[in-house]
PDB file of C-alpha atoms in Angstrom:
ATOM      1  CA  MET A   1       0.000   0.000   0.000  1.00  0.00           C
ATOM      2  CA  GLU A   2       1.460   3.334  -1.084  1.00  0.00           C
ATOM      3  CA  LEU A   3       1.363   6.034   1.570  1.00  0.00           C
ATOM      4  CA  HIS A   4       4.062   8.340   0.274  1.00  0.00           C
ATOM      5  CA  SER A   5       2.781   9.533  -3.088  1.00  0.00           C
ATOM      6  CA  THR A   6       3.612  13.132  -3.980  1.00  0.00           C
ATOM      7  CA  SER A   7       1.317  13.490  -7.002  1.00  0.00           C
ATOM      8  CA  SER A   8      -2.289  14.521  -6.540  1.00  0.00           C
ATOM      9  CA  PRO A   9      -4.838  11.999  -7.882  1.00  0.00           C
ATOM     10  CA  GLU A  10      -7.562  13.052 -10.263  1.00  0.00           C
ATOM     11  CA  LEU A  11     -10.452  13.915  -7.972  1.00  0.00           C
ATOM     12  CA  GLU A  12     -13.244  12.977 -10.361  1.00  0.00           C
ATOM     13  CA  ASP A  13     -12.154   9.467 -11.277  1.00  0.00           C
ATOM     14  CA  ASP A  14     -14.029   6.173 -10.911  1.00  0.00           C
ATOM     15  CA  ARG A  15     -12.818   5.676  -7.343  1.00  0.00           C
ATOM     16  CA  THR A  16     -14.105   9.103  -6.342  1.00  0.00           C
ATOM     17  CA  GLU A  17     -17.498   8.279  -7.812  1.00  0.00           C
ATOM     18  CA  GLU A  18     -17.559   5.000  -5.882  1.00  0.00           C
ATOM     19  CA  LEU A  19     -16.741   6.819  -2.662  1.00  0.00           C
ATOM     20  CA  ARG A  20     -19.397   9.448  -3.401  1.00  0.00           C
ATOM     21  CA  GLU A  21     -22.070   6.780  -3.792  1.00  0.00           C
ATOM     22  CA  ARG A  22     -20.999   4.998  -0.607  1.00  0.00           C
ATOM     23  CA  LEU A  23     -20.858   8.241   1.354  1.00  0.00           C
ATOM     24  CA  ASP A  24     -24.312   9.233   0.152  1.00  0.00           C
ATOM     25  CA  ALA A  25     -25.682   5.862   1.268  1.00  0.00           C
ATOM     26  CA  VAL A  26     -24.092   6.131   4.736  1.00  0.00           C
ATOM     27  CA  ARG A  27     -25.239   9.714   5.182  1.00  0.00           C
ATOM     28  CA  ALA A  28     -28.768   8.659   4.218  1.00  0.00           C
ATOM     29  CA  ARG A  29     -28.643   5.875   6.828  1.00  0.00           C
ATOM     30  CA  ILE A  30     -27.574   8.384   9.455  1.00  0.00           C
ATOM     31  CA  ASP A  31     -30.351  10.781   8.469  1.00  0.00           C
ATOM     32  CA  ARG A  32     -32.950   8.001   8.719  1.00  0.00           C
ATOM     33  CA  ALA A  33     -31.622   6.914  12.102  1.00  0.00           C
ATOM     34  CA  VAL A  34     -31.749  10.491  13.395  1.00  0.00           C
ATOM     35  CA  ALA A  35     -35.288  10.993  12.118  1.00  0.00           C
ATOM     36  CA  LEU A  36     -36.473   7.688  13.556  1.00  0.00           C
ATOM     37  CA  VAL A  37     -35.623   8.701  17.125  1.00  0.00           C
ATOM     38  CA  GLY A  38     -36.460  12.381  16.716  1.00  0.00           C
ATOM     39  CA  ARG A  39     -32.984  13.708  17.413  1.00  0.00           C
ATOM     40  CA  ARG A  40     -32.253  17.342  16.648  1.00  0.00           C
ATOM     41  CA  GLU A  41     -28.505  17.094  16.194  1.00  0.00           C
ATOM     42  CA  ARG A  42     -26.883  14.888  13.590  1.00  0.00           C
ATOM     43  CA  PRO A  43     -23.830  12.865  14.690  1.00  0.00           C
ATOM     44  CA  GLU A  44     -20.487  13.645  13.129  1.00  0.00           C
ATOM     45  CA  LEU A  45     -19.084  11.089  10.701  1.00  0.00           C
ATOM     46  CA  ILE A  46     -15.504   9.883  11.169  1.00  0.00           C
ATOM     47  CA  VAL A  47     -14.388   7.848   8.157  1.00  0.00           C
ATOM     48  CA  VAL A  48     -11.932   5.147   9.213  1.00  0.00           C
ATOM     49  CA  THR A  49      -9.273   4.761   6.515  1.00  0.00           C
ATOM     50  CA  LYS A  50      -7.222   1.889   7.955  1.00  0.00           C
ATOM     51  CA  PHE A  51      -5.315   0.063   5.175  1.00  0.00           C
ATOM     52  CA  PHE A  52      -6.555   2.511   2.518  1.00  0.00           C
ATOM     53  CA  PRO A  53      -4.118   4.869   0.754  1.00  0.00           C
ATOM     54  CA  ALA A  54      -3.551   8.570   1.283  1.00  0.00           C
ATOM     55  CA  GLU A  55      -5.090   9.212  -2.139  1.00  0.00           C
ATOM     56  CA  ASP A  56      -8.447   7.992  -0.818  1.00  0.00           C
ATOM     57  CA  VAL A  57      -8.209  10.478   2.042  1.00  0.00           C
ATOM     58  CA  LEU A  58      -7.717  13.252  -0.510  1.00  0.00           C
ATOM     59  CA  ARG A  59     -10.780  12.039  -2.403  1.00  0.00           C
ATOM     60  CA  LEU A  60     -12.793  12.026   0.821  1.00  0.00           C
ATOM     61  CA  LEU A  61     -11.748  15.610   1.554  1.00  0.00           C
ATOM     62  CA  HIS A  62     -12.929  16.541  -1.928  1.00  0.00           C
ATOM     63  CA  LEU A  63     -16.297  14.934  -1.074  1.00  0.00           C
ATOM     64  CA  GLY A  64     -16.730  16.979   2.082  1.00  0.00           C
ATOM     65  CA  VAL A  65     -15.359  14.615   4.721  1.00  0.00           C
ATOM     66  CA  THR A  66     -13.596  16.542   7.485  1.00  0.00           C
ATOM     67  CA  ASP A  67     -12.776  13.814  10.039  1.00  0.00           C
ATOM     68  CA  VAL A  68     -10.640  10.735   9.431  1.00  0.00           C
ATOM     69  CA  GLY A  69      -9.900   7.886  11.842  1.00  0.00           C
ATOM     70  CA  GLU A  70      -6.889   5.583  12.118  1.00  0.00           C
ATOM     71  CA  ASN A  71      -6.005   2.882  14.637  1.00  0.00           C
ATOM     72  CA  ARG A  72      -2.336   2.062  14.008  1.00  0.00           C
ATOM     73  CA  ASP A  73       0.252   4.767  14.589  1.00  0.00           C
ATOM     74  CA  GLN A  74       2.815   3.438  12.109  1.00  0.00           C
ATOM     75  CA  GLU A  75       0.289   3.658   9.298  1.00  0.00           C
ATOM     76  CA  ALA A  76      -1.404   6.818  10.528  1.00  0.00           C
ATOM     77  CA  SER A  77       1.800   8.804  10.980  1.00  0.00           C
ATOM     78  CA  ALA A  78       3.009   8.014   7.462  1.00  0.00           C
ATOM     79  CA  LYS A  79      -0.449   8.621   6.007  1.00  0.00           C
ATOM     80  CA  ALA A  80      -0.836  12.009   7.701  1.00  0.00           C
ATOM     81  CA  ASP A  81       2.483  13.100   6.202  1.00  0.00           C
ATOM     82  CA  ALA A  82       1.503  11.750   2.782  1.00  0.00           C
ATOM     83  CA  VAL A  83      -1.878  13.499   2.880  1.00  0.00           C
ATOM     84  CA  GLY A  84      -0.118  16.757   3.705  1.00  0.00           C
ATOM     85  CA  ARG A  85       2.070  16.374   0.626  1.00  0.00           C
ATOM     86  CA  LEU A  86      -0.923  15.488  -1.542  1.00  0.00           C
ATOM     87  CA  ILE A  87      -2.827  18.557  -0.352  1.00  0.00           C
ATOM     88  CA  ALA A  88       0.171  20.738  -1.157  1.00  0.00           C
ATOM     89  CA  ALA A  89       0.466  19.193  -4.627  1.00  0.00           C
ATOM     90  CA  HIS A  90      -3.267  19.604  -5.234  1.00  0.00           C
ATOM     91  CA  THR A  91      -3.159  23.239  -4.140  1.00  0.00           C
ATOM     92  CA  ALA A  92      -0.231  23.904  -6.455  1.00  0.00           C
ATOM     93  CA  ASP A  93      -2.090  22.309  -9.375  1.00  0.00           C
ATOM     94  CA  HIS A  94      -5.532  23.729  -8.506  1.00  0.00           C
ATOM     95  CA  PRO A  95      -5.167  26.975  -6.531  1.00  0.00           C
ATOM     96  CA  ASP A  96      -8.855  27.707  -7.175  1.00  0.00           C
ATOM     97  CA  ARG A  97      -9.893  24.465  -5.412  1.00  0.00           C
ATOM     98  CA  PRO A  98      -8.012  24.354  -2.100  1.00  0.00           C
ATOM     99  CA  LEU A  99      -8.528  21.477   0.330  1.00  0.00           C
ATOM    100  CA  ALA A 100      -8.285  21.805   4.083  1.00  0.00           C
ATOM    101  CA  PRO A 101      -6.448  19.033   5.972  1.00  0.00           C
ATOM    102  CA  PRO A 102      -8.604  16.549   7.868  1.00  0.00           C
ATOM    103  CA  ARG A 103      -8.981  16.252  11.603  1.00  0.00           C
ATOM    104  CA  TRP A 104      -7.199  13.020  12.483  1.00  0.00           C
ATOM    105  CA  HIS A 105      -8.783  10.825  15.167  1.00  0.00           C
ATOM    106  CA  PHE A 106      -6.696   8.048  16.690  1.00  0.00           C
ATOM    107  CA  ILE A 107      -9.220   5.339  17.587  1.00  0.00           C
ATOM    108  CA  GLY A 108      -7.202   2.157  18.174  1.00  0.00           C
ATOM    109  CA  GLN A 109      -5.412   0.685  21.152  1.00  0.00           C
ATOM    110  CA  LEU A 110      -2.377   2.833  21.773  1.00  0.00           C
ATOM    111  CA  GLN A 111       0.968   1.739  23.159  1.00  0.00           C
ATOM    112  CA  SER A 112       2.434   4.208  25.623  1.00  0.00           C
ATOM    113  CA  ASN A 113       5.660   4.502  23.616  1.00  0.00           C
ATOM    114  CA  LYS A 114       3.644   5.782  20.631  1.00  0.00           C
ATOM    115  CA  ALA A 115       2.013   8.662  22.518  1.00  0.00           C
ATOM    116  CA  ARG A 116       4.419  11.342  21.300  1.00  0.00           C
ATOM    117  CA  SER A 117       4.082  10.226  17.683  1.00  0.00           C
ATOM    118  CA  VAL A 118       0.278  10.224  17.822  1.00  0.00           C
ATOM    119  CA  LEU A 119       0.092  13.695  19.348  1.00  0.00           C
ATOM    120  CA  ARG A 120       2.113  14.996  16.399  1.00  0.00           C
ATOM    121  CA  TYR A 121      -0.830  14.645  14.023  1.00  0.00           C
ATOM    122  CA  ALA A 122      -3.976  13.659  15.945  1.00  0.00           C
ATOM    123  CA  SER A 123      -6.662  16.114  16.976  1.00  0.00           C
ATOM    124  CA  SER A 124      -8.186  13.532  19.295  1.00  0.00           C
ATOM    125  CA  VAL A 125      -7.339  10.225  20.934  1.00  0.00           C
ATOM    126  CA  HIS A 126     -10.401   8.033  21.480  1.00  0.00           C
ATOM    127  CA  SER A 127      -8.711   5.179  23.324  1.00  0.00           C
ATOM    128  CA  VAL A 128      -7.488   6.451  26.695  1.00  0.00           C
ATOM    129  CA  ASP A 129      -8.137   3.438  28.910  1.00  0.00           C
ATOM    130  CA  ARG A 130      -5.396   3.194  31.547  1.00  0.00           C
ATOM    131  CA  SER A 131      -3.296   5.413  33.766  1.00  0.00           C
ATOM    132  CA  SER A 132       0.031   4.363  32.197  1.00  0.00           C
ATOM    133  CA  LEU A 133      -1.127   5.556  28.760  1.00  0.00           C
ATOM    134  CA  LEU A 134      -2.447   8.774  30.231  1.00  0.00           C
ATOM    135  CA  LYS A 135       0.915   9.437  31.871  1.00  0.00           C
ATOM    136  CA  ALA A 136       2.629   8.961  28.503  1.00  0.00           C
ATOM    137  CA  LEU A 137       0.176  11.315  26.815  1.00  0.00           C
ATOM    138  CA  ARG A 138       0.709  13.905  29.547  1.00  0.00           C
ATOM    139  CA  ARG A 139       4.484  13.714  29.101  1.00  0.00           C
ATOM    140  CA  ALA A 140       4.153  13.962  25.325  1.00  0.00           C
ATOM    141  CA  ALA A 141       1.796  16.933  25.562  1.00  0.00           C
ATOM    142  CA  ALA A 142       4.080  18.678  28.044  1.00  0.00           C
ATOM    143  CA  GLY A 143       7.076  18.036  25.792  1.00  0.00           C
ATOM    144  CA  SER A 144       5.224  19.501  22.815  1.00  0.00           C
ATOM    145  CA  ALA A 145       4.347  22.609  24.810  1.00  0.00           C
ATOM    146  CA  GLU A 146       7.969  23.057  25.870  1.00  0.00           C
ATOM    147  CA  SER A 147       9.139  22.668  22.261  1.00  0.00           C
ATOM    148  CA  GLN A 148       6.636  25.276  21.149  1.00  0.00           C
ATOM    149  CA  GLU A 149       7.789  27.725  23.797  1.00  0.00           C
ATOM    150  CA  ALA A 150      11.369  27.144  22.669  1.00  0.00           C
ATOM    151  CA  GLY A 151      10.394  27.900  19.075  1.00  0.00           C
ATOM    152  CA  ALA A 152      10.994  24.429  17.657  1.00  0.00           C
ATOM    153  CA  PRO A 153       9.349  24.248  14.205  1.00  0.00           C
ATOM    154  CA  ALA A 154       6.302  21.967  13.851  1.00  0.00           C
ATOM    155  CA  ALA A 155       7.045  20.091  17.064  1.00  0.00           C
ATOM    156  CA  GLY A 156       4.818  22.146  19.363  1.00  0.00           C
ATOM    157  CA  ARG A 157       1.035  22.234  19.379  1.00  0.00           C
ATOM    158  CA  ALA A 158      -1.003  25.406  19.616  1.00  0.00           C
ATOM    159  CA  ARG A 159      -4.092  23.653  20.986  1.00  0.00           C
ATOM    160  CA  GLU A 160      -5.169  20.924  23.312  1.00  0.00           C
ATOM    161  CA  VAL A 161      -5.722  17.354  22.168  1.00  0.00           C
ATOM    162  CA  ASP A 162      -9.172  15.929  22.832  1.00  0.00           C
ATOM    163  CA  CYS A 163      -9.051  12.740  24.898  1.00  0.00           C
ATOM    164  CA  LEU A 164     -11.899  10.249  25.143  1.00  0.00           C
ATOM    165  CA  ILE A 165     -11.955   7.515  27.738  1.00  0.00           C
ATOM    166  CA  GLN A 166     -12.550   4.152  26.107  1.00  0.00           C
ATOM    167  CA  VAL A 167     -14.965   2.047  28.137  1.00  0.00           C
ATOM    168  CA  ASP A 168     -15.370  -1.726  28.121  1.00  0.00           C
ATOM    169  CA  LEU A 169     -19.131  -2.304  27.776  1.00  0.00           C
ATOM    170  CA  ARG A 170     -19.171  -6.059  28.294  1.00  0.00           C
ATOM    171  CA  THR A 171     -21.620  -7.204  30.948  1.00  0.00           C
ATOM    172  CA  GLU A 172     -18.922  -9.380  32.486  1.00  0.00           C
ATOM    173  CA  ILE A 173     -15.386  -8.118  31.944  1.00  0.00           C
ATOM    174  CA  PRO A 174     -12.661 -10.790  31.990  1.00  0.00           C
ATOM    175  CA  SER A 175      -8.966 -10.040  32.240  1.00  0.00           C
ATOM    176  CA  ASP A 176      -7.882 -10.010  28.603  1.00  0.00           C
ATOM    177  CA  ALA A 177      -6.171  -7.781  26.096  1.00  0.00           C
ATOM    178  CA  ARG A 178      -9.254  -5.980  24.816  1.00  0.00           C
ATOM    179  CA  GLY A 179      -9.093  -2.224  25.131  1.00  0.00           C
ATOM    180  CA  GLY A 180     -11.308  -0.279  27.460  1.00  0.00           C
ATOM    181  CA  ALA A 181     -11.445   0.865  31.063  1.00  0.00           C
ATOM    182  CA  ARG A 182     -13.881  -0.628  33.511  1.00  0.00           C
ATOM    183  CA  PRO A 183     -16.820   1.705  34.239  1.00  0.00           C
ATOM    184  CA  GLU A 184     -15.626   2.238  37.809  1.00  0.00           C
ATOM    185  CA  GLN A 185     -12.309   3.583  36.475  1.00  0.00           C
ATOM    186  CA  ILE A 186     -13.879   6.386  34.439  1.00  0.00           C
ATOM    187  CA  ALA A 187     -14.005   8.997  37.206  1.00  0.00           C
ATOM    188  CA  GLN A 188     -10.333   8.742  38.109  1.00  0.00           C
ATOM    189  CA  LEU A 189      -9.187   8.769  34.497  1.00  0.00           C
ATOM    190  CA  ALA A 190     -11.455  11.724  33.743  1.00  0.00           C
ATOM    191  CA  ASP A 191     -10.053  13.766  36.621  1.00  0.00           C
ATOM    192  CA  SER A 192      -6.509  12.970  35.499  1.00  0.00           C
ATOM    193  CA  VAL A 193      -7.176  13.981  31.890  1.00  0.00           C
ATOM    194  CA  GLN A 194      -8.825  17.197  33.017  1.00  0.00           C
ATOM    195  CA  ALA A 195      -5.798  18.085  35.138  1.00  0.00           C
ATOM    196  CA  ALA A 196      -3.267  17.437  32.360  1.00  0.00           C
ATOM    197  CA  GLU A 197      -1.797  20.387  30.507  1.00  0.00           C
ATOM    198  CA  GLY A 198      -2.231  20.045  26.760  1.00  0.00           C
ATOM    199  CA  LEU A 199      -5.042  17.490  27.005  1.00  0.00           C
ATOM    200  CA  ARG A 200      -8.782  18.099  27.127  1.00  0.00           C
ATOM    201  CA  LEU A 201     -11.407  15.710  28.450  1.00  0.00           C
ATOM    202  CA  ALA A 202     -13.838  15.291  25.557  1.00  0.00           C
ATOM    203  CA  GLY A 203     -16.049  12.322  26.499  1.00  0.00           C
ATOM    204  CA  LEU A 204     -16.343   8.563  26.158  1.00  0.00           C
ATOM    205  CA  MET A 205     -15.711   6.007  23.428  1.00  0.00           C
ATOM    206  CA  ALA A 206     -16.785   2.378  23.191  1.00  0.00           C
ATOM    207  CA  VAL A 207     -17.067  -0.556  20.834  1.00  0.00           C
ATOM    208  CA  ALA A 208     -20.147  -2.746  21.062  1.00  0.00           C
ATOM    209  CA  PRO A 209     -19.277  -6.174  22.551  1.00  0.00           C
ATOM    210  CA  LEU A 210     -18.948  -8.891  19.935  1.00  0.00           C
ATOM    211  CA  ASP A 211     -21.201 -11.385  21.689  1.00  0.00           C
ATOM    212  CA  GLU A 212     -23.877  -9.003  23.019  1.00  0.00           C
ATOM    213  CA  PRO A 213     -26.566  -6.960  21.241  1.00  0.00           C
ATOM    214  CA  PRO A 214     -25.358  -3.404  20.668  1.00  0.00           C
ATOM    215  CA  GLY A 215     -28.513  -1.625  21.839  1.00  0.00           C
ATOM    216  CA  PRO A 216     -28.263  -2.422  25.573  1.00  0.00           C
ATOM    217  CA  ALA A 217     -24.499  -1.866  25.480  1.00  0.00           C
ATOM    218  CA  PHE A 218     -24.917   1.593  23.966  1.00  0.00           C
ATOM    219  CA  ALA A 219     -27.649   2.327  26.500  1.00  0.00           C
ATOM    220  CA  ARG A 220     -25.082   1.628  29.238  1.00  0.00           C
ATOM    221  CA  LEU A 221     -22.669   3.950  27.481  1.00  0.00           C
ATOM    222  CA  ALA A 222     -25.301   6.707  27.451  1.00  0.00           C
ATOM    223  CA  GLU A 223     -25.810   6.285  31.192  1.00  0.00           C
ATOM    224  CA  LEU A 224     -22.067   6.436  31.833  1.00  0.00           C
ATOM    225  CA  SER A 225     -21.791   9.554  29.678  1.00  0.00           C
ATOM    226  CA  ALA A 226     -24.587  11.243  31.622  1.00  0.00           C
ATOM    227  CA  GLU A 227     -22.846  10.397  34.900  1.00  0.00           C
ATOM    228  CA  LEU A 228     -19.556  11.791  33.618  1.00  0.00           C
ATOM    229  CA  ARG A 229     -21.204  15.052  32.529  1.00  0.00           C
ATOM    230  CA  THR A 230     -22.552  15.686  36.023  1.00  0.00           C
ATOM    231  CA  VAL A 231     -18.926  16.213  37.113  1.00  0.00           C
ATOM    232  CA  HIS A 232     -17.374  17.257  33.786  1.00  0.00           C
ATOM    233  CA  PRO A 233     -20.134  18.969  31.776  1.00  0.00           C
ATOM    234  CA  GLU A 234     -17.733  19.692  28.927  1.00  0.00           C
ATOM    235  CA  ALA A 235     -17.223  15.949  28.214  1.00  0.00           C
ATOM    236  CA  VAL A 236     -20.063  15.739  25.704  1.00  0.00           C
ATOM    237  CA  MET A 237     -18.562  13.483  23.018  1.00  0.00           C
ATOM    238  CA  VAL A 238     -19.896   9.932  22.716  1.00  0.00           C
ATOM    239  CA  SER A 239     -17.889   8.033  20.097  1.00  0.00           C
ATOM    240  CA  ALA A 240     -19.812   4.866  19.230  1.00  0.00           C
ATOM    241  CA  GLY A 241     -21.215   3.005  16.266  1.00  0.00           C
ATOM    242  CA  MET A 242     -19.642   1.422  13.227  1.00  0.00           C
ATOM    243  CA  SER A 243     -20.932   0.079   9.922  1.00  0.00           C
ATOM    244  CA  ASN A 244     -22.902  -2.756  11.537  1.00  0.00           C
ATOM    245  CA  ASP A 245     -24.533  -0.859  14.392  1.00  0.00           C
ATOM    246  CA  LEU A 246     -24.688   2.842  13.612  1.00  0.00           C
ATOM    247  CA  GLU A 247     -28.490   2.946  13.987  1.00  0.00           C
ATOM    248  CA  GLU A 248     -28.316   1.642  17.565  1.00  0.00           C
ATOM    249  CA  ALA A 249     -25.549   4.127  18.359  1.00  0.00           C
ATOM    250  CA  VAL A 250     -27.594   7.036  16.994  1.00  0.00           C
ATOM    251  CA  ALA A 251     -30.617   5.898  19.006  1.00  0.00           C
ATOM    252  CA  HIS A 252     -28.572   6.027  22.202  1.00  0.00           C
ATOM    253  CA  GLY A 253     -27.003   9.434  21.731  1.00  0.00           C
ATOM    254  CA  ALA A 254     -23.726   8.892  19.870  1.00  0.00           C
ATOM    255  CA  THR A 255     -22.229  12.203  18.801  1.00  0.00           C
ATOM    256  CA  HIS A 256     -19.533  10.655  16.572  1.00  0.00           C
ATOM    257  CA  LEU A 257     -19.787   7.556  14.372  1.00  0.00           C
ATOM    258  CA  ARG A 258     -16.704   5.645  13.202  1.00  0.00           C
ATOM    259  CA  ILE A 259     -17.493   4.175   9.780  1.00  0.00           C
ATOM    260  CA  GLY A 260     -14.958   2.389   7.599  1.00  0.00           C
ATOM    261  CA  ARG A 261     -16.148  -0.491   5.424  1.00  0.00           C
ATOM    262  CA  ASP A 262     -19.470   1.004   4.319  1.00  0.00           C
ATOM    263  CA  VAL A 263     -17.689   4.103   2.987  1.00  0.00           C
ATOM    264  CA  LEU A 264     -14.439   2.673   1.626  1.00  0.00           C
ATOM    265  CA  GLY A 265     -15.372  -0.938   0.855  1.00  0.00           C
ATOM    266  CA  ASN A 266     -13.739  -4.118   2.068  1.00  0.00           C
ATOM    267  CA  ARG A 267     -10.271  -3.427   3.429  1.00  0.00           C
ATOM    268  CA  PRO A 268      -7.328  -4.566   1.344  1.00  0.00           C
ATOM    269  CA  ALA A 269      -4.911  -6.975   2.973  1.00  0.00           C
ATOM    270  CA  PRO A 270      -2.157  -5.103   4.840  1.00  0.00           C
ATOM    271  CA  ARG A 271       1.328  -5.171   3.347  1.00  0.00           C
TER     272      ARG A 271
END
């Protein structure tokens, strides 16, 4: 998979038309789900581009997508750089049709040693689920602030990074490698995020359990979000719902939907 192209793709090719049709279908699904439950606000769409090339991200920007999700830092870091080069090439070729860079959302399990790399490009991290990761993010954010004060080019950040606490929604939670904090850990993690310079507590994220219906799980997430907002009213984001269960997520108050396959198609095999 090529992530380092420097030439801008033609933005009205067959692939763009395919993405347009898929996006229209997903947006229509979201609209129907919103209307069905009588919601006033429409959730934001995050298109998950894992394993898809930087050129597809450029096409998505052309089609009005503003938020892109990734869950592996090695791929995401290279892709963010490649997208930046593609935008520059497109702007040089088409100054009358500029494209703004996307907001990058890191949504996968994150190793603590990747925190600094992720904060270089990500606007938000959806997978804060343990104190050791939070400590790494705090150190990385503090280091970025120090670099900015020292005048280091591109290393510092002028704004805070949104952090969402990932919650394990399984009815019974075994000790395994799945990501997500236990519900009783949310309060402590939230307080720690809120106290960290360079980070901002944004809300909660969850993935529906594989062996449970998504509706009741997302209902639990809505309850946990309401509890969190009684202490941290600014933590309004609820990141939930994917291609298979976006309707249930919308019904239970998701503010951000993470959709990959239904927009981009079946993922190519990683290389």
